[in-house]
Tab-separated table of C-alpha atoms in Angstrom:
chain	number	residue	atom	x	y	z
A	253	MET	CA	-13.809	14.818	2.550
A	254	ASP	CA	-17.166	12.589	2.913
A	255	ARG	CA	-15.982	9.979	5.587
A	256	SER	CA	-19.860	8.883	5.781
A	257	CYS	CA	-18.951	5.744	4.923
A	258	PHE	CA	-17.155	4.913	8.025
A	259	ASP	CA	-20.621	5.179	9.930
A	260	LEU	CA	-21.446	2.341	8.285
A	261	PRO	CA	-21.464	-1.415	9.774
A	262	PHE	CA	-18.544	-2.089	8.945
A	263	TYR	CA	-16.721	0.463	11.016
A	264	GLY	CA	-16.614	0.762	15.171
A	265	PRO	CA	-16.521	4.583	16.611
A	266	GLU	CA	-12.988	4.163	16.596
A	267	HIS	CA	-12.646	3.897	13.077
A	268	ARG	CA	-14.802	7.367	12.622
A	269	GLN	CA	-12.181	9.080	15.714
A	270	LEU	CA	-8.939	7.592	13.780
A	271	SER	CA	-10.121	9.432	10.387
A	272	ASP	CA	-10.624	12.235	12.364
A	273	ALA	CA	-7.982	12.700	14.107
A	274	ILE	CA	-5.944	11.961	10.799
A	275	PHE	CA	-7.657	13.994	9.073
A	276	ASP	CA	-7.583	17.475	11.658
A	277	TRP	CA	-3.653	16.251	11.922
A	278	ALA	CA	-3.003	15.905	7.928
A	279	SER	CA	-5.464	19.375	6.965
A	280	ALA	CA	-2.667	21.311	9.874
A	281	MET	CA	-0.098	19.596	8.652
A	282	PRO	CA	2.878	22.384	7.810
A	283	GLY	CA	3.937	21.841	4.567
A	284	ILE	CA	7.334	20.204	3.674
A	285	ASP	CA	8.941	20.421	0.267
A	286	HIS	CA	8.462	17.164	-2.604
A	287	HIS	CA	10.768	18.250	-4.654
A	288	ASP	CA	13.508	16.466	-2.088
A	289	THR	CA	11.509	13.432	-1.876
A	290	ASP	CA	13.710	11.185	-0.051
A	291	ALA	CA	13.959	14.111	2.726
A	292	ALA	CA	10.637	14.614	2.853
A	293	CYS	CA	9.814	11.124	2.863
A	294	ARG	CA	11.922	10.740	6.313
A	295	LYS	CA	9.927	14.150	7.408
A	296	LEU	CA	6.662	12.633	7.253
A	297	VAL	CA	7.982	9.623	8.719
A	298	ALA	CA	9.346	11.410	11.952
A	299	ALA	CA	5.900	13.786	11.658
A	300	LEU	CA	3.913	10.562	11.526
A	301	GLY	CA	5.643	9.128	14.130
A	302	LYS	CA	5.510	11.474	16.917
A	303	ALA	CA	1.554	11.828	16.010
A	304	GLY	CA	0.994	7.921	17.029
A	305	PHE	CA	-0.402	7.001	13.938
A	306	LEU	CA	2.600	4.160	12.565
A	307	ARG	CA	1.531	2.709	16.426
A	308	TYR	CA	-1.560	1.640	13.665
A	309	CYS	CA	1.015	0.040	11.620
A	310	VAL	CA	2.449	-3.331	14.397
A	311	PRO	CA	0.764	-5.007	17.558
A	312	ALA	CA	0.279	-3.125	21.278
A	313	GLU	CA	2.801	-5.505	22.512
A	314	TYR	CA	6.255	-3.598	20.344
A	315	GLY	CA	4.433	-0.246	20.562
A	316	GLY	CA	1.252	-0.491	18.736
A	317	ALA	CA	-1.857	1.242	19.014
A	318	LEU	CA	-3.822	-2.227	18.634
A	319	PRO	CA	-2.926	-6.367	19.800
A	320	GLU	CA	-2.953	-6.787	16.052
A	321	LEU	CA	-2.996	-5.097	12.356
A	322	ASP	CA	-6.392	-3.825	12.402
A	323	SER	CA	-7.378	-3.873	8.223
A	324	ARG	CA	-10.028	-1.741	8.828
A	325	SER	CA	-7.831	0.754	10.417
A	326	LEU	CA	-5.139	0.215	8.041
A	327	CYS	CA	-7.268	1.067	4.792
A	328	ILE	CA	-8.943	4.154	7.620
A	329	ALA	CA	-5.503	5.909	7.603
A	330	ARG	CA	-4.565	5.556	4.024
A	331	GLU	CA	-7.508	7.119	2.531
A	332	THR	CA	-7.431	10.433	4.737
A	333	LEU	CA	-3.786	10.214	4.006
A	334	ALA	CA	-3.968	9.950	0.652
A	335	TYR	CA	-6.827	12.445	0.335
A	336	HIS	CA	-4.581	15.311	1.535
A	337	ASP	CA	-1.178	13.738	0.178
A	338	GLY	CA	0.003	10.705	-1.376
A	339	LEU	CA	3.632	11.290	-0.324
A	340	ALA	CA	2.072	10.923	3.105
A	341	ASP	CA	0.131	8.211	2.426
A	342	PHE	CA	3.317	6.618	0.924
A	343	ALA	CA	5.587	7.021	4.650
A	344	PHE	CA	2.858	5.294	6.116
A	345	ALA	CA	1.893	2.651	3.849
A	346	MET	CA	5.693	1.587	3.774
A	347	GLN	CA	5.769	1.366	7.640
A	348	GLY	CA	3.049	-1.286	7.142
A	349	LEU	CA	4.319	-3.129	4.529
A	350	GLY	CA	7.773	-3.044	4.949
A	351	SER	CA	7.888	-4.319	8.361
A	352	GLY	CA	4.449	-6.626	7.934
A	353	ALA	CA	6.441	-9.817	7.855
A	354	ILE	CA	8.324	-9.428	10.728
A	355	THR	CA	4.994	-8.602	12.800
A	356	LEU	CA	3.623	-11.741	10.684
A	357	SER	CA	6.718	-14.635	11.299
A	358	GLY	CA	9.463	-12.985	13.462
A	359	SER	CA	10.951	-14.340	16.283
A	360	ASP	CA	10.045	-11.954	19.597
A	361	GLU	CA	13.764	-11.039	19.405
A	362	MET	CA	13.509	-9.348	16.123
A	363	LYS	CA	9.895	-8.254	17.180
A	364	ARG	CA	11.457	-6.081	19.865
A	365	ARG	CA	14.668	-5.008	17.981
A	366	VAL	CA	12.877	-4.103	15.185
A	367	LEU	CA	8.825	-2.959	15.856
A	368	PRO	CA	9.040	-0.552	18.097
A	369	LYS	CA	11.812	2.094	16.221
A	370	VAL	CA	9.010	1.262	12.882
A	371	ALA	CA	6.309	2.475	14.954
A	372	SER	CA	7.875	5.981	16.821
A	373	GLY	CA	9.542	7.115	12.706
A	374	GLU	CA	12.770	6.066	14.427
A	375	TRP	CA	13.149	3.734	11.069
A	376	ILE	CA	11.985	3.873	7.688
A	377	ALA	CA	11.191	0.140	6.265
A	378	ALA	CA	10.935	-1.615	3.338
A	379	PHE	CA	9.685	-4.795	1.672
A	380	ALA	CA	12.493	-6.626	-1.232
A	381	LEU	CA	10.627	-8.642	-3.240
A	382	THR	CA	10.320	-7.728	-6.727
A	383	GLU	CA	13.157	-8.722	-8.881
A	384	PRO	CA	14.064	-7.525	-12.820
A	385	GLU	CA	12.784	-10.820	-13.854
A	386	ALA	CA	9.863	-11.807	-11.467
A	387	GLY	CA	7.264	-9.246	-10.572
A	388	SER	CA	3.906	-10.359	-11.116
A	389	ASP	CA	5.076	-14.000	-11.621
A	390	VAL	CA	7.054	-14.971	-8.112
A	391	GLY	CA	8.371	-18.146	-8.752
A	392	ALA	CA	10.802	-16.697	-11.209
A	393	MET	CA	13.029	-15.599	-8.186
A	394	ALA	CA	16.323	-15.924	-8.900
A	395	CYS	CA	17.882	-13.787	-5.802
A	396	ASP	CA	19.409	-16.666	-3.922
A	397	ALA	CA	20.305	-17.166	-0.452
A	398	ARG	CA	23.453	-20.089	0.312
A	399	LEU	CA	23.285	-21.641	3.967
A	400	ASP	CA	26.427	-22.085	5.257
A	401	GLY	CA	27.068	-22.853	8.877
A	402	ASP	CA	25.334	-20.191	10.463
A	403	HIS	CA	24.413	-17.247	7.668
A	404	TYR	CA	22.701	-17.577	4.589
A	405	VAL	CA	24.676	-15.836	2.054
A	406	LEU	CA	22.536	-13.635	-0.108
A	407	ASN	CA	23.535	-13.411	-4.092
A	408	GLY	CA	20.843	-11.215	-6.805
A	409	GLU	CA	19.145	-7.958	-6.921
A	410	LYS	CA	16.085	-6.505	-6.501
A	411	THR	CA	13.810	-3.939	-7.881
A	412	TRP	CA	11.229	-1.220	-7.577
A	413	ILE	CA	11.780	-1.292	-3.846
A	414	SER	CA	9.600	1.305	-2.179
A	415	ASN	CA	11.437	3.076	0.207
A	416	GLY	CA	14.775	1.809	-1.528
A	417	GLY	CA	17.849	4.066	-0.221
A	418	ILE	CA	15.891	5.518	2.718
A	419	ALA	CA	15.302	2.168	4.497
A	420	ASP	CA	16.510	1.553	7.679
A	421	VAL	CA	15.586	-2.394	7.822
A	422	TYR	CA	14.526	-4.587	4.295
A	423	CYS	CA	12.580	-7.567	4.324
A	424	VAL	CA	13.792	-9.677	1.815
A	425	PHE	CA	12.767	-12.565	-0.317
A	426	ALA	CA	15.103	-15.048	-1.637
A	427	ARG	CA	15.440	-18.656	-3.507
A	428	THR	CA	17.013	-20.834	-0.205
A	429	GLY	CA	15.982	-23.877	-3.037
A	430	GLU	CA	13.803	-26.474	-0.397
A	431	ALA	CA	11.544	-27.255	-3.423
A	432	PRO	CA	10.952	-25.596	-7.162
A	433	GLY	CA	9.076	-22.389	-7.500
A	434	THR	CA	7.442	-20.348	-4.829
A	435	ARG	CA	8.273	-23.296	-2.345
A	436	GLY	CA	11.503	-23.308	-2.062
A	437	LEU	CA	11.572	-18.770	-1.063
A	438	SER	CA	12.677	-17.959	2.468
A	439	ALA	CA	12.041	-13.863	4.089
A	440	PHE	CA	14.888	-12.565	5.744
A	441	VAL	CA	15.764	-9.488	7.712
A	442	VAL	CA	18.195	-7.531	6.000
A	443	THR	CA	19.835	-4.122	7.725
A	444	PRO	CA	21.895	-1.739	4.998
A	445	ASP	CA	25.250	-1.677	7.001
A	446	MET	CA	25.779	-5.657	5.959
A	447	PRO	CA	28.445	-5.443	3.864
A	448	GLY	CA	27.499	-6.632	0.370
A	449	PHE	CA	24.172	-4.687	0.325
A	450	GLU	CA	24.506	-1.986	-2.339
A	451	ILE	CA	21.818	0.798	-3.707
A	452	ALA	CA	22.672	-0.295	-7.572
A	453	GLU	CA	20.599	2.488	-9.030
A	454	ARG	CA	17.761	5.172	-8.081
A	455	LEU	CA	14.531	4.895	-9.726
A	456	GLU	CA	12.766	8.147	-10.634
A	457	VAL	CA	8.533	7.735	-11.734
A	458	ILE	CA	5.550	10.264	-12.389
A	459	ALA	CA	4.087	10.368	-9.006
A	460	PRO	CA	8.258	10.845	-6.898
A	461	HIS	CA	8.729	8.965	-4.177
A	462	PRO	CA	11.948	6.782	-3.142
A	463	LEU	CA	12.578	3.663	-5.083
A	464	ALA	CA	15.520	1.821	-5.864
A	465	ARG	CA	16.940	-0.912	-6.761
A	466	LEU	CA	19.360	-3.762	-4.279
A	467	ARG	CA	21.839	-5.414	-5.052
A	468	PHE	CA	23.723	-8.300	-3.125
A	469	THR	CA	26.876	-9.654	-3.426
A	470	ASP	CA	28.094	-12.428	-0.508
A	471	LEU	CA	26.175	-10.443	2.092
A	472	LYS	CA	26.091	-12.929	5.167
A	473	VAL	CA	22.737	-12.519	6.698
A	474	PRO	CA	22.825	-14.344	10.048
A	475	VAL	CA	20.342	-17.291	10.380
A	476	GLY	CA	18.712	-15.756	13.166
A	477	ASN	CA	17.755	-13.229	10.608
A	478	ARG	CA	15.014	-15.840	8.893
A	479	LEU	CA	11.992	-14.306	8.743
A	480	GLY	CA	9.437	-18.167	9.766
A	481	ALA	CA	10.997	-21.509	8.560
A	482	ALA	CA	13.028	-22.121	5.455
A	483	GLY	CA	10.722	-22.515	2.401
A	484	GLU	CA	8.026	-20.599	3.832
A	485	GLY	CA	8.870	-17.308	1.735
A	486	PHE	CA	6.096	-16.752	-0.262
A	487	LYS	CA	3.141	-17.801	1.995
A	488	ILE	CA	4.690	-14.555	4.245
A	489	ALA	CA	4.650	-12.562	1.434
A	490	MET	CA	1.173	-13.150	0.210
A	491	ARG	CA	-0.229	-13.151	3.894
A	492	THR	CA	1.356	-9.538	3.862
A	493	LEU	CA	-0.023	-8.216	1.032
A	494	ASP	CA	-2.946	-10.029	1.793
A	495	ILE	CA	-3.420	-7.422	4.916
A	496	PHE	CA	-2.273	-4.335	2.935
A	497	ARG	CA	-4.125	-5.269	-0.292
A	498	SER	CA	-7.029	-3.665	0.629
A	499	SER	CA	-5.781	-0.802	1.624
A	500	VAL	CA	-3.953	0.549	-1.817
A	501	ALA	CA	-7.610	0.402	-2.172
A	502	ALA	CA	-8.642	3.003	0.118
A	503	ALA	CA	-5.584	5.101	-0.627
A	504	ALA	CA	-7.241	5.243	-4.341
A	505	THR	CA	-10.397	5.895	-2.922
A	506	GLY	CA	-8.449	8.815	-0.964
A	507	PHE	CA	-7.433	10.241	-4.030
A	508	ALA	CA	-11.292	10.071	-5.754
A	509	ARG	CA	-12.899	11.742	-3.001
A	510	ARG	CA	-10.118	14.074	-3.136
A	511	ALA	CA	-10.080	14.949	-7.084
A	512	LEU	CA	-14.509	14.975	-6.917
A	513	ASP	CA	-13.949	17.394	-4.106
A	514	GLU	CA	-11.326	19.195	-6.629
A	515	GLY	CA	-14.064	18.619	-9.577
A	516	LEU	CA	-16.789	19.697	-7.768
A	517	ALA	CA	-15.409	23.424	-6.310
A	518	HIS	CA	-14.520	23.727	-9.744
A	519	ALA	CA	-18.239	23.410	-11.356
A	520	ARG	CA	-19.498	25.517	-9.367
A	521	GLY	CA	-17.190	28.503	-10.280
A	522	ARG	CA	-16.139	28.474	-13.677
A	523	ALA	CA	-18.221	30.924	-15.458
A	524	MET	CA	-19.301	29.608	-18.484
A	525	PHE	CA	-21.811	31.538	-21.768
A	526	GLY	CA	-23.784	32.778	-18.897
A	527	HIS	CA	-24.206	29.949	-16.268
A	528	THR	CA	-21.128	27.537	-14.579
A	529	LEU	CA	-19.679	24.424	-15.346
A	530	ALA	CA	-22.006	22.786	-12.846
A	531	ASP	CA	-25.853	24.185	-14.529
A	532	PHE	CA	-24.687	21.460	-17.388
A	533	GLN	CA	-26.155	17.924	-17.305
A	534	ILE	CA	-23.449	16.804	-18.818
A	535	THR	CA	-20.977	17.880	-15.963
A	536	GLN	CA	-23.930	16.617	-13.276
A	537	ALA	CA	-24.013	13.387	-15.752
A	538	LYS	CA	-20.088	13.123	-14.805
A	539	LEU	CA	-20.377	14.396	-11.281
A	540	GLY	CA	-22.629	11.064	-10.581
A	541	GLU	CA	-21.016	8.748	-12.469
A	542	MET	CA	-17.721	9.546	-10.712
A	543	ALA	CA	-19.756	10.336	-6.727
A	544	THR	CA	-21.168	6.285	-7.634
A	545	ASP	CA	-17.700	4.932	-8.570
A	546	ILE	CA	-15.822	6.143	-5.531
A	547	ASP	CA	-18.897	4.213	-2.884
A	548	ALA	CA	-18.450	1.046	-5.289
A	549	ALA	CA	-14.962	0.796	-4.502
A	550	ALA	CA	-15.424	2.242	-0.621
A	551	LEU	CA	-17.886	-0.679	-0.310
A	552	LEU	CA	-15.816	-3.537	-1.211
A	553	VAL	CA	-12.966	-2.120	0.679
A	554	ALA	CA	-14.599	-1.666	3.470
A	555	ARG	CA	-15.785	-5.823	3.095
A	556	ALA	CA	-12.255	-6.929	2.645
A	557	ALA	CA	-11.426	-5.632	5.948
A	558	TRP	CA	-14.059	-6.618	8.214
A	559	LYS	CA	-14.457	-9.878	6.957
A	560	ARG	CA	-10.205	-10.272	7.889
A	561	ASP	CA	-10.767	-8.790	10.927
A	562	VAL	CA	-13.960	-9.191	12.615
A	563	GLN	CA	-14.647	-13.081	10.581
A	564	GLN	CA	-11.063	-13.499	10.587
A	565	GLN	CA	-11.259	-15.496	7.134
A	566	PRO	CA	-8.975	-15.120	4.916
A	567	THR	CA	-9.602	-12.211	2.101
A	568	THR	CA	-7.386	-13.333	-1.466
A	569	ARG	CA	-10.679	-12.817	-3.389
A	570	GLU	CA	-12.085	-9.770	-1.832
A	571	ALA	CA	-9.044	-8.226	-1.254
A	572	ALA	CA	-8.449	-8.270	-5.131
A	573	MET	CA	-11.550	-6.958	-6.117
A	574	ALA	CA	-10.867	-4.305	-3.808
A	575	LYS	CA	-7.817	-3.093	-5.249
A	576	MET	CA	-8.666	-4.017	-8.989
A	577	THR	CA	-11.825	-1.971	-8.505
A	578	ALA	CA	-11.024	0.863	-6.552
A	579	THR	CA	-7.727	1.554	-8.612
A	580	GLU	CA	-9.838	1.501	-11.897
A	581	ASN	CA	-12.498	3.420	-10.852
A	582	ALA	CA	-9.912	6.316	-9.385
A	583	GLN	CA	-8.446	6.644	-12.469
A	584	ARG	CA	-11.741	7.356	-14.047
A	585	VAL	CA	-13.020	9.530	-11.031
A	586	ILE	CA	-9.694	11.900	-11.413
A	587	ASP	CA	-9.324	12.162	-15.274
A	588	ALA	CA	-12.683	13.099	-14.957
A	589	ALA	CA	-11.777	15.540	-12.714
A	590	LEU	CA	-8.992	16.799	-14.801
A	591	GLN	CA	-11.468	17.524	-17.625
A	592	MET	CA	-12.965	19.279	-16.450
A	593	HIS	CA	-10.625	21.693	-15.647
A	594	GLY	CA	-9.879	21.805	-18.771
A	595	GLY	CA	-5.973	23.386	-19.883
A	596	GLN	CA	-6.363	24.269	-16.109
A	597	GLY	CA	-6.268	20.363	-14.686
A	598	VAL	CA	-2.585	19.546	-16.844
A	599	ARG	CA	-0.865	22.642	-15.091
A	600	VAL	CA	1.848	21.509	-12.529
A	601	GLY	CA	0.932	22.777	-9.441
A	602	VAL	CA	-2.892	22.290	-9.620
A	603	LYS	CA	-4.062	19.331	-7.038
A	604	VAL	CA	-5.908	17.529	-10.363
A	605	GLU	CA	-2.503	17.134	-12.297
A	606	SER	CA	-0.400	15.575	-9.475
A	607	LEU	CA	-3.620	13.335	-8.229
A	608	TYR	CA	-3.501	12.053	-12.124
A	609	ARG	CA	0.228	10.848	-11.533
A	610	GLU	CA	-0.530	9.896	-7.466
A	611	ILE	CA	-2.992	7.469	-9.302
A	612	ARG	CA	-1.126	5.916	-12.175
A	613	ALA	CA	1.392	3.608	-9.747
A	614	LEU	CA	-1.660	2.204	-7.976
A	615	ARG	CA	-3.075	-0.040	-10.660
A	616	ILE	CA	0.064	-1.465	-11.041
A	617	TYR	CA	2.399	-1.839	-7.573
A	618	GLU	CA	1.263	-5.068	-5.324
A	619	GLY	CA	-0.472	-6.632	-8.276
A	620	ALA	CA	-1.737	-5.588	-11.493
A	621	THR	CA	-5.408	-4.819	-12.150
A	622	GLU	CA	-4.893	-7.674	-14.393
A	623	VAL	CA	-3.357	-9.783	-11.887
A	624	GLN	CA	-6.278	-9.240	-9.439
A	625	LYS	CA	-8.293	-10.518	-12.173
A	626	LEU	CA	-6.662	-14.096	-12.501
A	627	ILE	CA	-6.841	-13.753	-8.789
A	628	VAL	CA	-11.077	-13.210	-8.664
A	629	ALA	CA	-11.272	-16.240	-11.320
A	630	ARG	CA	-9.022	-18.708	-9.689
A	631	GLU	CA	-10.539	-18.100	-6.151
A	632	LEU	CA	-13.649	-17.896	-7.947
A	633	LEU	CA	-13.002	-21.643	-9.263
A	634	LYS	CA	-11.487	-23.118	-6.168
A	635	GLN	CA	-14.841	-22.317	-4.358
A	636	THR	CA	-17.321	-23.973	-7.217
A	637	GLY	CA	-15.124	-26.823	-7.464
A	638	GLN	CA	-15.399	-27.084	-3.317
A	639	ARG	CA	-19.402	-26.717	-4.096
A	640	ASP	CA	-19.532	-29.310	-6.321
A	641	GLU	CA	-16.991	-32.315	-5.107
A	642	ALA	CA	-18.903	-31.609	-1.823
A	643	GLY	CA	-23.089	-31.834	-4.315
A	644	ALA	CA	-21.337	-34.683	-5.876
A	645	ALA	CA	-20.370	-36.660	-2.170
């Protein structure tokens, strides 16, 4: 795996050390049977916790490795894990995303109750935002939380929830009605032992990982389990996604790097017409495109993470650019690597075949490519409008 990008000025020596540690750990990790996805994820979370890597998903005060969440560390971890094992990347990512809202907006008591267990791998976390009729359009959310004394009564459904069915703690977003649309949403911590919590359906997808549709029926959530103030749910969700969206791009880059390495190895060893596949200019041209696509994505990831960590500025546009470019580029790189393998590339058990399945979902979740384009355009129009107003003044 080419990790020279971690030597760029966007990163410090501690980031390269983290990549080295995860790479060595993942290279030596005993094989885990992925056929039982739930069991595999539990084992991976436990192993990542034991190795100390989940500590990068929470702040130091609550068992974490650093004083606060560091986007560059999250990106490096995901890229390195994705290069080795897509399910390991998923297990790591969901510990951070699933608990991110608690890190950002939870009470001190809630943080102390949940985050150390997330960091150690004792608890598995989940982020429950999407609904059957509210995916990209969060303002269409119908799941309802009605205040009743010292509790909220939660009714409704969530779907496509990663870690659904195995999580110990869920960050759930629901409509509390302070205002129309996204301004009337709140966030809550829910555990599966609460009466009224139901796994309505387990969902099977192209690259298996734990997914479920959740149903809440008159589920009582203590007011103390609300994250932040009433009506702040959308802001909390977007702040959480802004931190982790660039890490999706990093994971895609990790998949692409593995595909390039698999393609290079196959091209060098595949005999054809008295030469190797790598001797043909058409192969060399494709390898050049693949390498350039990967580096372009890696630079956008580094910029987005660095801007948040070092400049401490909003990265809505930069994270959207990174996510859009890295996932689309990775799809092209992996497709090209599979094509180089010929018939062998579609054989189950060959690495490029599993990469082909792994990458497809990343172009959709945490905001589909089309949504990222709209986000970039909206931010661009906002910035140019502000400059025009300043010039007119």
